[in-house]
Amino acid sequence: MPLRALILAFALGAAFLQVQSVLPDLRWLWLMPPLFLISGLLPGGRHGGLLKVLLSIVLVLSTGFFYAAWRADIRLSDKLPSAWEGRDIRLVGRVDGLPEKTPRGWRFVLNVANVATPDAHVPAKVQISLSSFDDTVIPAPRGGQCLSVTARLNRPHASVNFGGFDYEGWLLERNIRAQGYAEGAFSPADACRYSLTGTMDGWRDAMRDRLNSALADRPYAGVVVGLAVGDQNAIPDAQWQLFRATGVTHLMSISGLHVTLLASMVFALVNWGWRRVGFLALHLPARQAASLAGFVTAFWYVAMTGFGLPAQRTLYMVGMVAAALWLGRINSPTRVLAAALALVVLIDPWAALAPGFWLSFGAVAVLFYVGSGRLARPAVWREWMLAQWAVTLALTPALLLMFHGVSLVSPLANAFAIPLISLVAVPLVLAAAMLPIPFLAHLAHWVIALTMTGLTWLAALPQPIWHVADPDWRALALALLGTGVLLLPRGVPGRWLGAILFLPLLFPVQERMLPGAFRLDMLDVGQGLAVVVRTGTHALVYDTGPRYASGDDAGARVVAPFLFARGINRLDGLVVSHEDSDHSGGAASLLVSHDPVWRLASYPLEGAQRCAAGQTWRWDGVNFAILHPLARFYDEPGFSENDMSCVLRVSSPEGSVLLTGDIARLGELSLALLPPVQLHSDVLVVPHHGSRGSSMAEFITAVHPDTALISVGYRNRFGHPAPETLARYRAAEARIVRTDQEGALRLDFEATGRTEQHARDLEKHYWQLR
């Protein structure tokens, strides 16, 4: 049986583990040796041979599956005991990689060398935030620095949304097994062992400072720094949005393309020069020398940028190509690709969690497919355009599945951006990083600025991105088949039929609700609130979630991707209850990404009217009514910002929901005076995340909910929800459902009754903390 098929089976087995909700019992491994023995003893022949092949595939799949399970079991065993969550622990360790600047301080990964707190156990690698909530300047930790810090840690626990990004899985792949924040400042320490990677990180930090000094206040300095030392956080959000719109995000970070092209350039130069020096060629063939030089270059660039996982995967692939060139076995590219796949999965069995893993190997496989079976090699420019067309077409189904959108201008953008960035800017950036010559940094910045001019023009076109709802497996399978048909060689009849196979993916059939039915999604945004209400043909967002300590916000990170995945490209309405950042932090992002038709808010928001009791509208048989605040409350003293929250009631014959923002006692008293027919609701979004100063017994009685939904962050510093508040809901016999325990919450109100779904039940993975 071909080794390539066995390697693919092994990789698929490892990938299959990553969609499991629990780890398998490793005692099943004892069955593997006898099954392999049986497979080897099976007779050949027509029927026996087929059985032998099938059994071999199953066994190799199982080997990959159990290998990944064994690695996962080891990694998960290094954990923070629950008894030590939220407690002060004194740590000594070395900063791993480059610290990340955040709006309120710094965030860094610490390789723990020593735990100074008696009896405490801490995982080997943790993530710590240093934050200041006043004007105190926090000293910057340095890459590779040995330091001592007191931290309060928690086990990995992240937001879980329907089809959303799995941050807990991302942490697991990087072996970060606890995260938290520092109590007070850190201090330098000298109790860490020498570390070569620590020395490299210190060198990278120094290079980052030097490049930032050379390019002070230049608009694309962050891109230069990112390409030089792998610090993607140096690039502003607005520029990342431009890169996503034009499909060139892979060019503005340490991507496999840069590593591969740089190694290829060095290979070509060494191969050309080595052949022209006789005594060198006599001692070592030029191809071997060039392959070694190319691999060393790739290794140096990946080391210089911090050995990020995506770059590591490319390094393994380059290493396999270099080995094949050295051994003279390069005639079978698919074997080289399979060997690289085997090495990647053996080192990193969690690679299947990363979109880049599938995109990188998929792109290379497509190039092999397009380049094989051609009778004549086309001109260089035509081959380049064919490669761009093939990769864009082939990756479109994967991009729509993973990111719910694809850039329509990507082929044009990459056609000029790849040569300018990969072949011109990257070498200049590396030269500027290694040599103290500011002119090189300025020249690299000029090349990047030239590229940005073209990208900005393309992004300004009427629709640079095509967004579609989550595709189902049938549409995805048809599109992949269509890709293969469209990329057949010229002259093959019927290639145009491949375009028809793409139609179900590009124009999916949307689920429609009957009149009077509606769906409420309370998204898991941490300590904050974001709710999406959908009727048959309309969508509304109530509150937009927080702005996070990292500088990101829930609007861009959670709400917008959720809407795009449901085929919602524009909102019919937006209600922001009040200005607190945990409710309004994502509003600016949503105004850009989904341009709501109208907006209501209790504070000055771009293009919004004031919300006031008495505002009503009706969509698809569902009634919407603002119950609070009264218009006159805006001119009366005594109401806090929280108490002025816009309160929205959604109702139909199928059920009702009351969304309350952060109202406290005054707001609750005002609402409790309303007639029961206006206030009574089946479901209540609990005011102010269940704080002590909200959810009075009188208010709960007046609303009379059977279910109380609480949007709250895991082990948040406010202590929400308060035990006494929970007790009042239990006394009212209201069922309590919390996002920190269940993830995102979905309620469907239909004629057949109300149904409820929890993201942590539907998106179960073995690494998740329950």
Tab-separated table of C-alpha atoms in Angstrom, residues 250-411:
chain	number	residue	atom	x	y	z
A	250	HIS	CA	-0.664	35.859	4.964
A	251	LEU	CA	1.808	38.393	3.551
A	252	MET	CA	1.851	40.718	6.551
A	253	SER	CA	2.992	38.133	9.078
A	254	ILE	CA	5.627	35.439	9.184
A	255	SER	CA	3.922	33.178	6.707
A	256	GLY	CA	5.008	30.002	5.043
A	257	LEU	CA	5.188	31.895	1.774
A	258	HIS	CA	7.909	34.247	3.053
A	259	VAL	CA	9.961	31.425	4.541
A	260	THR	CA	9.647	29.325	1.387
A	261	LEU	CA	10.436	32.126	-1.061
A	262	LEU	CA	13.407	33.327	0.989
A	263	ALA	CA	14.810	29.792	1.161
A	264	SER	CA	14.183	29.390	-2.587
A	265	MET	CA	16.017	32.619	-3.379
A	266	VAL	CA	19.045	31.518	-1.359
A	267	PHE	CA	18.890	28.061	-2.965
A	268	ALA	CA	18.889	29.572	-6.453
A	269	LEU	CA	21.772	31.986	-5.694
A	270	VAL	CA	23.970	29.353	-4.021
A	271	ASN	CA	23.231	26.807	-6.747
A	272	TRP	CA	24.165	29.349	-9.431
A	273	GLY	CA	27.350	30.496	-7.727
A	274	TRP	CA	28.517	27.103	-6.467
A	275	ARG	CA	28.551	25.618	-9.979
A	276	ARG	CA	30.950	28.336	-11.093
A	277	VAL	CA	33.610	27.566	-8.491
A	278	GLY	CA	35.266	24.350	-9.578
A	279	PHE	CA	36.898	23.124	-6.342
A	280	LEU	CA	33.629	23.696	-4.411
A	281	ALA	CA	31.606	21.709	-6.931
A	282	LEU	CA	34.177	18.888	-6.780
A	283	HIS	CA	33.912	18.543	-2.997
A	284	LEU	CA	30.128	18.927	-2.735
A	285	PRO	CA	27.517	18.963	-5.526
A	286	ALA	CA	25.909	22.340	-6.050
A	287	ARG	CA	22.408	21.038	-5.459
A	288	GLN	CA	23.355	19.636	-2.054
A	289	ALA	CA	25.129	22.833	-1.040
A	290	ALA	CA	22.197	24.931	-2.191
A	291	SER	CA	19.642	22.766	-0.389
A	292	LEU	CA	21.649	23.035	2.831
A	293	ALA	CA	21.946	26.825	2.448
A	294	GLY	CA	18.222	27.140	1.753
A	295	PHE	CA	17.303	25.143	4.847
A	296	VAL	CA	19.742	27.072	7.058
A	297	THR	CA	18.225	30.321	5.785
A	298	ALA	CA	14.714	29.109	6.542
A	299	PHE	CA	15.794	27.966	10.010
A	300	TRP	CA	17.460	31.314	10.690
A	301	TYR	CA	14.396	33.312	9.606
A	302	VAL	CA	12.012	31.150	11.641
A	303	ALA	CA	14.297	31.465	14.696
A	304	MET	CA	14.552	35.204	14.196
A	305	THR	CA	10.769	35.485	14.259
A	306	GLY	CA	10.257	33.397	17.375
A	307	PHE	CA	9.540	29.858	16.118
A	308	GLY	CA	5.810	30.519	15.771
A	309	LEU	CA	3.811	27.372	15.060
A	310	PRO	CA	2.802	28.328	11.486
A	311	ALA	CA	6.420	29.130	10.649
A	312	GLN	CA	7.559	25.876	12.259
A	313	ARG	CA	5.246	23.897	10.000
A	314	THR	CA	6.764	25.584	6.958
A	315	LEU	CA	10.254	24.900	8.272
A	316	TYR	CA	9.487	21.188	8.475
A	317	MET	CA	8.240	21.255	4.893
A	318	VAL	CA	11.333	23.126	3.690
A	319	GLY	CA	13.464	20.634	5.609
A	320	MET	CA	11.820	17.730	3.821
A	321	VAL	CA	12.354	19.375	0.428
A	322	ALA	CA	16.000	20.063	1.320
A	323	ALA	CA	16.457	16.435	2.382
A	324	ALA	CA	14.897	15.203	-0.863
A	325	LEU	CA	17.201	17.476	-2.884
A	326	TRP	CA	20.221	16.315	-0.901
A	327	LEU	CA	19.308	12.653	-1.464
A	328	GLY	CA	18.264	13.152	-5.082
A	329	ARG	CA	14.690	12.020	-4.397
A	330	ILE	CA	12.883	15.177	-5.486
A	331	ASN	CA	11.230	13.502	-8.498
A	332	SER	CA	8.092	12.720	-6.458
A	333	PRO	CA	6.762	15.970	-4.941
A	334	THR	CA	3.782	14.207	-3.382
A	335	ARG	CA	6.130	11.993	-1.382
A	336	VAL	CA	7.931	15.055	-0.095
A	337	LEU	CA	4.589	16.638	0.837
A	338	ALA	CA	3.519	13.444	2.607
A	339	ALA	CA	6.802	13.284	4.530
A	340	ALA	CA	6.352	16.899	5.632
A	341	LEU	CA	2.794	16.114	6.716
A	342	ALA	CA	4.007	13.168	8.790
A	343	LEU	CA	6.672	15.261	10.495
A	344	VAL	CA	4.246	18.107	11.273
A	345	VAL	CA	1.658	15.784	12.825
A	346	LEU	CA	4.266	13.846	14.820
A	347	ILE	CA	5.640	17.051	16.350
A	348	ASP	CA	2.327	18.898	16.630
A	349	PRO	CA	-0.719	16.578	16.677
A	350	TRP	CA	-2.901	19.651	17.349
A	351	ALA	CA	-1.968	21.174	13.967
A	352	ALA	CA	-5.408	20.293	12.611
A	353	LEU	CA	-6.883	22.954	14.912
A	354	ALA	CA	-5.140	25.693	12.929
A	355	PRO	CA	-6.735	26.944	9.686
A	356	GLY	CA	-3.232	27.656	8.399
A	357	PHE	CA	-2.399	23.941	8.502
A	358	TRP	CA	-5.188	23.078	6.061
A	359	LEU	CA	-4.635	26.160	3.904
A	360	SER	CA	-0.867	25.633	3.593
A	361	PHE	CA	-0.959	21.953	2.699
A	362	GLY	CA	-4.022	22.502	0.542
A	363	ALA	CA	-2.331	25.268	-1.434
A	364	VAL	CA	0.783	23.155	-2.076
A	365	ALA	CA	-1.318	20.142	-3.082
A	366	VAL	CA	-3.306	22.296	-5.527
A	367	LEU	CA	-0.111	23.617	-7.121
A	368	PHE	CA	1.075	20.040	-7.607
A	369	TYR	CA	-2.295	19.134	-9.122
A	370	VAL	CA	-2.259	22.090	-11.508
A	371	GLY	CA	1.361	21.522	-12.521
A	372	SER	CA	1.011	17.811	-13.260
A	373	GLY	CA	-0.091	16.328	-16.559
A	374	ARG	CA	0.731	19.430	-18.628
A	375	LEU	CA	2.308	18.770	-22.031
A	376	ALA	CA	4.195	22.059	-22.105
A	377	ARG	CA	5.268	24.573	-19.514
A	378	PRO	CA	3.567	27.963	-20.017
A	379	ALA	CA	5.347	31.308	-19.967
A	380	VAL	CA	6.478	32.544	-16.562
A	381	TRP	CA	3.870	35.296	-16.331
A	382	ARG	CA	1.122	32.927	-17.383
A	383	GLU	CA	2.290	30.264	-14.921
A	384	TRP	CA	2.247	32.875	-12.152
A	385	MET	CA	-1.316	33.949	-12.961
A	386	LEU	CA	-2.424	30.306	-13.227
A	387	ALA	CA	-0.990	29.613	-9.785
A	388	GLN	CA	-2.841	32.606	-8.319
A	389	TRP	CA	-6.097	31.529	-9.944
A	390	ALA	CA	-5.700	27.907	-8.836
A	391	VAL	CA	-4.862	28.676	-5.195
A	392	THR	CA	-7.626	31.273	-4.872
A	393	LEU	CA	-10.222	28.976	-6.400
A	394	ALA	CA	-9.177	25.898	-4.435
A	395	LEU	CA	-9.022	27.656	-1.078
A	396	THR	CA	-12.349	29.452	-1.494
A	397	PRO	CA	-14.427	26.600	0.018
A	398	ALA	CA	-12.065	26.345	2.988
A	399	LEU	CA	-12.036	30.120	3.528
A	400	LEU	CA	-15.823	30.289	3.434
A	401	LEU	CA	-16.022	27.398	5.898
A	402	MET	CA	-13.475	28.838	8.338
A	403	PHE	CA	-13.966	32.596	7.973
A	404	HIS	CA	-17.411	32.938	6.297
A	405	GLY	CA	-16.004	35.190	3.613
A	406	VAL	CA	-13.527	35.413	0.775
A	407	SER	CA	-11.864	38.411	-0.800
A	408	LEU	CA	-13.008	38.941	-4.380
A	409	VAL	CA	-9.967	41.112	-5.098
A	410	SER	CA	-7.499	38.635	-3.630
A	411	PRO	CA	-6.105	37.346	-6.960
